[in-house]
XYZ file of C-alpha atoms in Angstrom:
580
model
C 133.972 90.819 106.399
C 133.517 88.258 103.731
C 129.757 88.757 103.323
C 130.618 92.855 103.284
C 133.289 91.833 100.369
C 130.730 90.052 98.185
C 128.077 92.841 98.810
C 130.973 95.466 98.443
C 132.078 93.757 94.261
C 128.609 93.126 93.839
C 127.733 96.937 94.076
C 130.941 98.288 91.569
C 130.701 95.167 89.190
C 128.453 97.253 87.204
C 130.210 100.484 87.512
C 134.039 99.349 86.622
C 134.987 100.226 82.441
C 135.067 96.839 81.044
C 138.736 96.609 79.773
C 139.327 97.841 76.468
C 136.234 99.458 76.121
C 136.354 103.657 75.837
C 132.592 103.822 77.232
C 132.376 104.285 81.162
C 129.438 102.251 82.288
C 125.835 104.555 83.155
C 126.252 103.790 86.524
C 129.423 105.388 86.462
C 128.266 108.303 85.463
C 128.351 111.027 88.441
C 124.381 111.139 89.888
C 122.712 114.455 88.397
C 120.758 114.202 92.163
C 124.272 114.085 94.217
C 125.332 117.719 92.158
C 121.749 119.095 92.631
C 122.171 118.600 96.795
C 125.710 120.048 96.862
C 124.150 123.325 94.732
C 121.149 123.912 96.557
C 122.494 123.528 100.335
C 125.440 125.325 99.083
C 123.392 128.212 98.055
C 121.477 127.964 101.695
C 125.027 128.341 102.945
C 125.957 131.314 101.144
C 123.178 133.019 102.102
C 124.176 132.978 105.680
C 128.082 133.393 105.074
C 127.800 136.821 102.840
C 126.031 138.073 106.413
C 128.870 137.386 109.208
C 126.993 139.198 112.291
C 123.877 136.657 111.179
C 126.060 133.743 111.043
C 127.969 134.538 113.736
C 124.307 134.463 115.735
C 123.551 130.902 114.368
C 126.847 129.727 115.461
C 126.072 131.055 119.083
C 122.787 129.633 119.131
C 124.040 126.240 118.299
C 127.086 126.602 121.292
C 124.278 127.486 123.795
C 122.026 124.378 122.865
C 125.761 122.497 123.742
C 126.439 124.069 126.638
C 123.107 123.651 128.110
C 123.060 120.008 127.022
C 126.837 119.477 128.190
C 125.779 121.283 131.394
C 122.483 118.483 131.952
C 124.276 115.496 130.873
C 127.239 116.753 133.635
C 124.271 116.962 136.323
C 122.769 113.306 135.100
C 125.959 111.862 135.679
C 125.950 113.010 139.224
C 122.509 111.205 139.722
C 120.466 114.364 139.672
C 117.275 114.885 137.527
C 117.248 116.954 134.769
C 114.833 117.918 132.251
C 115.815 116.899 128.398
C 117.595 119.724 126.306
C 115.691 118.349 122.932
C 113.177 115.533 123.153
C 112.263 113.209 120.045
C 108.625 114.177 118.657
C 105.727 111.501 119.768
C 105.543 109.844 116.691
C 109.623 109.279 116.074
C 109.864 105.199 116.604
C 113.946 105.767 115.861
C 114.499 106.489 119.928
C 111.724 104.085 121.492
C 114.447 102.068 123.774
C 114.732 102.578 126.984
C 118.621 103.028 127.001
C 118.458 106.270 124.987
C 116.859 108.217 127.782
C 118.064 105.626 130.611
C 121.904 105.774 129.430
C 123.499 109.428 129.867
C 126.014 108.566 127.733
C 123.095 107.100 124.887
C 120.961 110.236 125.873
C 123.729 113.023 125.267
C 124.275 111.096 121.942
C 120.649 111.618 121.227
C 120.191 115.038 122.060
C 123.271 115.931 120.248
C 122.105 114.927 117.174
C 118.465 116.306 117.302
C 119.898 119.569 118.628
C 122.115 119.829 115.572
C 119.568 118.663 112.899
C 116.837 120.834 114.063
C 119.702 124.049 114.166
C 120.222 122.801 110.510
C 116.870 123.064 109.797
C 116.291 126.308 111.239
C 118.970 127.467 109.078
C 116.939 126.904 105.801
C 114.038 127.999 107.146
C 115.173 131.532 108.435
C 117.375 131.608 105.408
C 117.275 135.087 103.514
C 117.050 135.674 100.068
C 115.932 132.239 98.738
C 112.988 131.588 96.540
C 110.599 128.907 97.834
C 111.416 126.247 95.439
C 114.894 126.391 96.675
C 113.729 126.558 100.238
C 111.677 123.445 99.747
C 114.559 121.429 97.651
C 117.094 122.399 100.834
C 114.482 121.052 103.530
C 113.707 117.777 101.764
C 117.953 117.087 100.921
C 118.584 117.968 104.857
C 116.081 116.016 105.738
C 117.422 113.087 103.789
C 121.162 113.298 105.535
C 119.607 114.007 108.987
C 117.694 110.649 108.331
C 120.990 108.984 107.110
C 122.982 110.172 109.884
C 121.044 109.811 112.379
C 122.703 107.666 115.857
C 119.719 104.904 115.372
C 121.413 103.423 112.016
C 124.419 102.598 113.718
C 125.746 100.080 115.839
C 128.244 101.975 117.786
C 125.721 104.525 118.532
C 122.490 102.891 119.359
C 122.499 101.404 122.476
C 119.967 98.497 121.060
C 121.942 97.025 118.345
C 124.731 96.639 120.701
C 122.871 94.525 123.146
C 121.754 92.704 120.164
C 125.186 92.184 118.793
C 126.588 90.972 121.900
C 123.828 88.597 122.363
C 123.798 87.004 119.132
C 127.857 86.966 119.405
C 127.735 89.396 115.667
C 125.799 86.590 113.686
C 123.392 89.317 113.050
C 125.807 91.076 111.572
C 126.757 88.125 108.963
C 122.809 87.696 108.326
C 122.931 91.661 107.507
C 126.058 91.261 105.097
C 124.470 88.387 103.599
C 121.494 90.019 103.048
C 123.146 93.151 101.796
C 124.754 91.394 99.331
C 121.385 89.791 98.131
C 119.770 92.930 97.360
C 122.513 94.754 95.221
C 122.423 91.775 93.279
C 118.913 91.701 92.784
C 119.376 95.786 91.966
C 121.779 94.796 89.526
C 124.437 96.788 91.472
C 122.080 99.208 92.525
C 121.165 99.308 96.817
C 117.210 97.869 96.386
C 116.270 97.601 100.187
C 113.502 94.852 100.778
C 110.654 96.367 102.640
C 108.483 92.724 102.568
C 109.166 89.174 102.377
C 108.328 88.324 98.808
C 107.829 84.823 99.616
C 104.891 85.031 100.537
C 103.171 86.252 97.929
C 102.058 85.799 94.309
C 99.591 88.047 91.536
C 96.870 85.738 90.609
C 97.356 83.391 94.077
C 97.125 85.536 96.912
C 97.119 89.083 95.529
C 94.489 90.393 92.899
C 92.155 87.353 93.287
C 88.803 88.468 92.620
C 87.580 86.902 89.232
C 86.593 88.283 86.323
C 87.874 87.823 82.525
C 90.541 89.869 80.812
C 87.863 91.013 77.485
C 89.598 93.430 75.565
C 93.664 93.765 75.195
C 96.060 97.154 73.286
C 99.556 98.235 73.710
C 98.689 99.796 76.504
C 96.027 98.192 78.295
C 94.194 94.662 79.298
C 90.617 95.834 80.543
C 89.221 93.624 83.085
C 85.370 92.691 83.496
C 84.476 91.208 86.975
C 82.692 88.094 87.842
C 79.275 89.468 89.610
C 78.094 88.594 93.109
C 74.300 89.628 92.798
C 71.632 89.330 90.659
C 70.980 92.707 89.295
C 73.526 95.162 88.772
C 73.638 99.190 88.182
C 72.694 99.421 84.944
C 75.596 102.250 83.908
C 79.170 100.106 83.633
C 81.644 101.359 85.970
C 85.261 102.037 84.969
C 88.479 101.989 87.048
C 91.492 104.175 85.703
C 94.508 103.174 88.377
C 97.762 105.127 88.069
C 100.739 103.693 85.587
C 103.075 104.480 88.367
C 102.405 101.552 90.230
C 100.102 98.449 89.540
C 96.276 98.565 89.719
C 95.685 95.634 92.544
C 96.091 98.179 95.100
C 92.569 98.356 94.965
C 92.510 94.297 95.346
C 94.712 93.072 97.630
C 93.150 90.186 98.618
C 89.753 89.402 99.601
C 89.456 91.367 102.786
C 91.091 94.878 101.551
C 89.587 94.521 97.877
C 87.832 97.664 96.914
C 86.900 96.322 93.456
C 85.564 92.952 95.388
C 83.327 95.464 97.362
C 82.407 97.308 94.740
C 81.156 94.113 92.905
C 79.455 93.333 95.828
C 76.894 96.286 95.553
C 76.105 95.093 92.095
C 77.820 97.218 89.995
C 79.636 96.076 86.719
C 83.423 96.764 87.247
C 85.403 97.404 84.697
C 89.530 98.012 85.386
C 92.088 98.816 83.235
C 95.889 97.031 84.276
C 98.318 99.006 81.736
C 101.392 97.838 80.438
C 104.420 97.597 81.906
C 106.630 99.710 79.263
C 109.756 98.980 77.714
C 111.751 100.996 74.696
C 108.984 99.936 72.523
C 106.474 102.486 74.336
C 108.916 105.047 74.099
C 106.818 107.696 72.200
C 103.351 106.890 74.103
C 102.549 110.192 75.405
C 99.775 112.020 77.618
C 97.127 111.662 74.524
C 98.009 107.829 74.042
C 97.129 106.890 77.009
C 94.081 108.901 76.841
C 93.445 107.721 73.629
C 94.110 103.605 73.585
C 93.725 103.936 77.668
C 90.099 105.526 78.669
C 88.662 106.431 75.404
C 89.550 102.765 74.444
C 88.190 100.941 77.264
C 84.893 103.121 77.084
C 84.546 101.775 73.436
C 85.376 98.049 74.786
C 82.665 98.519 77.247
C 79.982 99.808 74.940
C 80.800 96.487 73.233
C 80.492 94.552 76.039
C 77.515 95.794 77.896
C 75.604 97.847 74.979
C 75.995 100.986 77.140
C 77.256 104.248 75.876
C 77.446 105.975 79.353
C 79.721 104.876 82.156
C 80.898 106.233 85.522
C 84.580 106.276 86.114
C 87.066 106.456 89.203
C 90.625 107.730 88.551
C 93.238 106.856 91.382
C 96.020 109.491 91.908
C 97.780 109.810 88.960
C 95.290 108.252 87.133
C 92.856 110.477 88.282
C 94.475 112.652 86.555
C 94.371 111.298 83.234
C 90.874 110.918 83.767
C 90.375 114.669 84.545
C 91.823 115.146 81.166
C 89.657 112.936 79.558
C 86.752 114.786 81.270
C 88.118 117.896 79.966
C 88.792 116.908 76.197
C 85.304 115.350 76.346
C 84.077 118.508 77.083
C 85.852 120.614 74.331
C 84.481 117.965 71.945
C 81.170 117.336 72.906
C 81.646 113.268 73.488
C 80.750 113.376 77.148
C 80.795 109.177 77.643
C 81.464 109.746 81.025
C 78.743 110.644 83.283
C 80.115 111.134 86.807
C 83.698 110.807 87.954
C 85.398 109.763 91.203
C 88.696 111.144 91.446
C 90.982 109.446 94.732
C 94.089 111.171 96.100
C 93.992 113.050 92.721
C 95.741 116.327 91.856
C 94.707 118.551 89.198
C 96.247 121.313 90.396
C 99.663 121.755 91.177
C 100.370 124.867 93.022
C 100.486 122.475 96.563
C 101.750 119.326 95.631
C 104.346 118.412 98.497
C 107.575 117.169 98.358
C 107.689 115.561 94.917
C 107.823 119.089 93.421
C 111.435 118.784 94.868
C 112.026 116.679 91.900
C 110.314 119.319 89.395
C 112.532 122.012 88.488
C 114.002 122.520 84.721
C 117.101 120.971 85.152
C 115.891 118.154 87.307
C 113.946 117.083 84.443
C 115.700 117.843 81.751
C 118.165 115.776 83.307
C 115.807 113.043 83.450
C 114.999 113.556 80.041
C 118.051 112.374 79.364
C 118.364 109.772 81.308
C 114.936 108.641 79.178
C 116.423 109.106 75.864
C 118.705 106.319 76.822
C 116.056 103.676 77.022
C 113.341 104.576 76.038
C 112.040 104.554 79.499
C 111.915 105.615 83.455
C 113.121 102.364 84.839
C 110.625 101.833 88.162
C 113.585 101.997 90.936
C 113.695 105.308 90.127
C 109.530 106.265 91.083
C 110.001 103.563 94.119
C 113.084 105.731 95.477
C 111.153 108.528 94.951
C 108.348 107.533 96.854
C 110.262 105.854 99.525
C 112.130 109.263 99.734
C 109.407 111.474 101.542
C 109.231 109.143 104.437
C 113.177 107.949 104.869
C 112.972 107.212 108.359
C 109.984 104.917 107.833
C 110.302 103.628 104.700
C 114.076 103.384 104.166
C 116.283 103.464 107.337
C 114.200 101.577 109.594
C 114.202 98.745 107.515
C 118.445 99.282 106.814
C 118.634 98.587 110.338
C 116.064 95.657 110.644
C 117.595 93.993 107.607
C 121.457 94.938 107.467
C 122.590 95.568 111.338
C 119.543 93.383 112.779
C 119.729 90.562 110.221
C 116.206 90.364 110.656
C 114.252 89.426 107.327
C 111.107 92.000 106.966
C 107.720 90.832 107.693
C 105.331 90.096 105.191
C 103.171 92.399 104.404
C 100.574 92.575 101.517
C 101.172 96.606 101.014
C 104.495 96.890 100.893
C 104.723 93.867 98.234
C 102.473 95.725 95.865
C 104.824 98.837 97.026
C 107.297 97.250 95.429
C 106.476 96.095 92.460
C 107.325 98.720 90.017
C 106.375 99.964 86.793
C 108.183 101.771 84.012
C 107.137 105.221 82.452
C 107.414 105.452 79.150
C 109.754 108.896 78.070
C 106.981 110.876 76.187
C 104.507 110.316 78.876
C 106.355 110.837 82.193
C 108.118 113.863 80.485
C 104.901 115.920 79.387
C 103.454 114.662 83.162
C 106.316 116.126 84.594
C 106.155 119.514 82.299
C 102.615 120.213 82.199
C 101.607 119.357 85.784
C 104.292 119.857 87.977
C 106.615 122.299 86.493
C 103.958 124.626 84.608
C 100.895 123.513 86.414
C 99.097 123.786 83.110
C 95.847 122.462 83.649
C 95.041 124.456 86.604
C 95.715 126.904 84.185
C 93.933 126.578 81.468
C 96.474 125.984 79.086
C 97.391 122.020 78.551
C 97.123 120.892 75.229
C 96.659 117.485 73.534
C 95.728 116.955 70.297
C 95.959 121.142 69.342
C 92.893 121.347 71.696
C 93.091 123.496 74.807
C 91.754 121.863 77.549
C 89.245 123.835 80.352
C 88.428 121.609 83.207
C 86.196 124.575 83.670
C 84.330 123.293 81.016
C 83.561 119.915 83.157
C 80.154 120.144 84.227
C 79.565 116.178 85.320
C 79.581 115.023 89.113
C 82.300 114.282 90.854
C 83.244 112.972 94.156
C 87.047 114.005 95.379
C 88.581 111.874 97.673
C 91.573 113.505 99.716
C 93.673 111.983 102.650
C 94.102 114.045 105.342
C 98.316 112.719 105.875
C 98.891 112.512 101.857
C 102.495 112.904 101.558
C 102.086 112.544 97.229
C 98.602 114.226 96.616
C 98.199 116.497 99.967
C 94.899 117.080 101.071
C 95.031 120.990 100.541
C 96.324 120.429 96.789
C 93.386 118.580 95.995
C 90.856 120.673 98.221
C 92.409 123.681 95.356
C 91.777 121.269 92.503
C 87.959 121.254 93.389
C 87.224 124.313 92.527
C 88.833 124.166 89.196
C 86.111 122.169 87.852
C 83.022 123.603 86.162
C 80.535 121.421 88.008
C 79.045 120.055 91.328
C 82.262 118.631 93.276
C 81.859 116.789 96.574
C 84.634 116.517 98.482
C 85.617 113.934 100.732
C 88.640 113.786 102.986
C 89.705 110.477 104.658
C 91.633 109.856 107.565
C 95.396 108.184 107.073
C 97.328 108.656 104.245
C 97.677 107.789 100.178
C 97.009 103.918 100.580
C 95.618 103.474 103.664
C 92.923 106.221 103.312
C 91.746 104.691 100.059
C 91.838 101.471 101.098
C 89.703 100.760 104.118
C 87.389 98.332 104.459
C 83.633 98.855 105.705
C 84.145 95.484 107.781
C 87.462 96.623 109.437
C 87.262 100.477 109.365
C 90.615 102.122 110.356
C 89.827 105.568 109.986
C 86.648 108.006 109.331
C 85.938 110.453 106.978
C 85.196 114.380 106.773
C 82.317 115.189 104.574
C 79.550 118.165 103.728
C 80.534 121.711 103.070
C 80.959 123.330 99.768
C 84.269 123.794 98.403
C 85.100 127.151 98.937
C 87.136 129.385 101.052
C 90.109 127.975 102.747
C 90.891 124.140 103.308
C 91.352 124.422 107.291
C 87.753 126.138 107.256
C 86.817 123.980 105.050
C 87.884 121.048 107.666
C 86.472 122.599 110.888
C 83.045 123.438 109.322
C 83.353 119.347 107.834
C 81.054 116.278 109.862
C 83.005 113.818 110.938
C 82.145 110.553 110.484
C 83.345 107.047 112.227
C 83.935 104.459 109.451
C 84.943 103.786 106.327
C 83.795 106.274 103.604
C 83.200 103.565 100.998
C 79.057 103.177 101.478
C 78.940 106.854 101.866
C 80.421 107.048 98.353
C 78.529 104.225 96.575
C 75.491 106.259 97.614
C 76.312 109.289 95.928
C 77.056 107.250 93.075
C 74.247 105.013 92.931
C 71.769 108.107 93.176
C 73.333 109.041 89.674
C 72.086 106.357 88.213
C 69.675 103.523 89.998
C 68.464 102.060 87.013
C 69.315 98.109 87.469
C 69.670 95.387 84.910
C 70.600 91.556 84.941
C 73.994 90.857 86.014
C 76.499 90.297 83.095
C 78.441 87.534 82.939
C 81.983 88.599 81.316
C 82.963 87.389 77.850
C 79.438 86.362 77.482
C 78.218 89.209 75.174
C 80.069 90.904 72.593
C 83.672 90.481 73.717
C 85.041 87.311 74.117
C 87.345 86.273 77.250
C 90.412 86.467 76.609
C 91.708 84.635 79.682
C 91.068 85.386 83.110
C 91.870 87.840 85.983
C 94.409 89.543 86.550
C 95.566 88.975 82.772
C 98.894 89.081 81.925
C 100.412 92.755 81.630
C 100.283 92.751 85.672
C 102.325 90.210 85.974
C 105.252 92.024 83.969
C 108.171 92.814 86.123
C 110.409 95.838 86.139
């Protein structure tokens, strides 16, 4: 009770009116989100209440699941077998003990609730009269309070945390508090559940290790060169645009998972751009300035370090994105630096792009518009919670229970460090991201313009190899299997096994998943998929071929900050190390 008090005045510390003072405190403010649930299930449940013979039916059908269940759970208890009412799906880790199928009492608990959630979901899905956005916003909000609720987060309830309560005599309990406490502090009053130890790691140390000299440094960006491993290298520079939203050392985690360590390794001079971590002095850096003093910055860095005017580039998710823009402004302007493009887990059009369009409707982002103005800024809890949002039960409430009712610290684990270790968006870009690709799709369309030129990806006639992930909850494999054919030129698309991260990022020498490769893009995806060879391993070599038969010319390694731009210190450079 005393570690639940501390957590408990650490949490409204920041949200009580200092004394005195007639402004309430931001985190006062009632959460734009919390009204936006209340509307849109609210308008799910008027759909089904202005029909009384329909909701009458759903009523019944709800009883009848009860009565059947009530009727099993009466048979159970007389020691007869009886078949389940509802069963968890295979992959749901939340009932794994053996007490919630063992235990009547623990199994009628179970049932109850997965009886009830999936009638709820039913509900908005055989709602009438609801447009689709609507539809989607009303599955993802249930899906959020069926997570929340659910009997595995509690201790009365789940069968497991009681034994472990009574064994540890509630200390786990005080570990929990204690814990609890910790991270609203370190959220500032704000709930910031640790998904890692971050102990055990450190940028520079353990994380983003493989050398190379920071040689050229903007407002937005440091651009990396890399240390070579071989003697001859490609003789076209290769440049890596990561995504702002998070930090670029996904693709180096440490030696063994390092995709830009590999890619050295093939001899090919890696170039990667670590942006900024904004703050209300980026305010008004927009789409075109990060195009601008981003890509079209580092190319001219490059030229200047290597004497190359032509380079290959890889764009990762959301930087992928900027790079398709770049691709697509080259192309209206005739400076086409870029000669072939990878694009991973990239979306260029939005028509299917999964549960994150939840967060894309007018007032949603007008509301975060506002909340912008403010600062300057998205602060980077609000991306994370995002993120963390489209897989609750995995990425939010199993680790509630591990850490609060357990009092288990997490484990550590490389991924979820990077996971979180947030960045800001500055207003004026993340506003015109928000507009022009999620809410009015406009470069699927033909109609996004920067710099009062209209941009045609049509018009983009170099290579380019797109990498999907076949269980990409943020760039779903179908929305990027649409974005191929947007483009004006050859695309060969690739689709991975796993999911947003761990599809990218896997290793020749420990290969997790394969790859789907070989048809033209056309028709529809699942076609697409069946008429696809499979192949065991991971899809990095494939890919390096493609790209090395763009260009095999070799040349002597280069040694960075040897040639034309100094070093201005080394790998990973500073503007990583920024925290949010």
């Amino acid at each position: 009770m005393e570690e639940f008090s501390r957590a408990a005045a650490l949490y409204l510390a920041p949200k009580i009116a200092v004394p005195g003072e007639s402004v309430v405190p931001e985190a006062a403010e009632p959460p734009e989100e919390v009204n936006d649930v209340v509307r849109t299930l609210g308008t799910v449940a008027e759909r089904w209440l202005s029909d009384p013979q329909k909701a009458v039916q759903a009523q019944a059908k709800l009883s009848e699941a009860f009565v059947a269940l009530w009727g099993a759970t009466w048979f159970r208890l007389q020691g007869e077998p009886v078949p389940p009412v509802a069963e968890p799906e295979p992959k749901d880790s939340r009932f794994k003990h053996e007490d919630w199928t063992a235990n009547p009492i623990f199994d009628f608990i179970k049932q109850s609730y997965l009886i009830t959630s999936r009638w709820a979901e039913a509900l908005v899905e055989e709602a009438e009269g609801l447009d689709e956005h609507t539809r989607h916003k009303a599955q993802f909000y249930l899906k959020q309070i069926t997570g929340a609720l659910s009997p595995s987060n509690f201790v009365m309830t789940n069968p497991e945390l009681i034994r472990h309560t009574l064994q540890e005599n509630g200390a786990n309990l005080v570990r929990g508090m204690k814990m609890l406490a910790e991270d609203i502090e370190a959220g500032k009053g704000e709930l910031r559940v640790r998904q890692t130890d971050p102990s055990n790691f450190e940028v520079g140390v353990n994380m983003a290790v493989t050398p190379g000299e920071v040689v050229f440094r903007n407002e937005l960006i440091e651009l990396i060169q890399y240390a070579p491993t071989t003697e001859t290298v490609l003789k076209r520079p290769f440049l890596i645009v990561p995504p702002w939203i998070n930090k670029y050392y996904i693709l180096d985690l440490n030696p063994q998972k390092s995709f830009i360590r590999w890619m050295v390794g093939q001899g090919l001079t890696v170039f990667c751009i670590s942006w900024v971590n904004p703050d209300e002095r980026h305010a008004r850096k927009d789409f075109e300035s990060y195009m601008r003093d981003g890509i079209e910055a580092a190319i001219d860095a490059i030229g200047v370090a290597t004497g190359e005017t032509e380079v290959a580039a890889a764009g990762y998710c959301v930087g992928g994105t900027l790079l398709a823009v770049t691709l697509a402004m080259q192309a209206a302007t005739g400076n086409k630096r870029i000669k072939s493009a990878t694009l991973l887990t990239t979306q260029v059009d939005f028509t299917h792009a999964g549960d994150l369009k939840v967060f894309a409707d007018e007032a949603q982002i007008r509301a975060i518009e506002t909340r912008m103005k403010k600062r300057g800024y998205l602060e980077g809890s609000g991306m994370a919670a995002a993120f963390n949002m489209l897989r609750p039960n995995d990425l939010i409430w199993s680790y509630v229970v591990n850490n609060y009712v357990k009092g288990k610290k997490p484990m550590p684990f490389d991924l979820l460090y990077w996971n979180a270790d947030a960045t800001r968006m500055p207003a004026a870009n993340h506003s015109f991201y928000l507009r022009n690709c999620y809410l009015e799709n406009n470069l699927a369309r033909g109609r996004m313009t920067i710099g009062n030129i209209r941009l045609d990806l049509k018009k983009v006639k170099v290579p380019i190899f797109n990498l999907a992930t076949r269980e990409d909850h943020i760039a779903p494999a179908l929305s990027v299997f649409e974005g191929s054919s947007k483009f004006g030129g050859k695309v060969d698309l690739v689709v991975a096994g796993s999911g947003h991260i761990a599809g990218v990022v896997n290793p020749p020498d420990k290969p997790k998943y394969g790859f789907w490769s070989g048809p033209a893009v056309k028709g529809h995806f699942e076609d697409w998929l069946s008429a696809a060879t499979e192949t065991k391993g991971s899809w990095w070599p494939y890919w390096f071929s493609w790209l090395e038969h763009q260009a095999p010319a070799r040349v002597p390694a280069r040694i960075p900050g040897a040639a034309g731009l100094p070093s201005l210190g080394p790998a990973p450079g500073t503007y990583v190390r920024m925290k949010a």
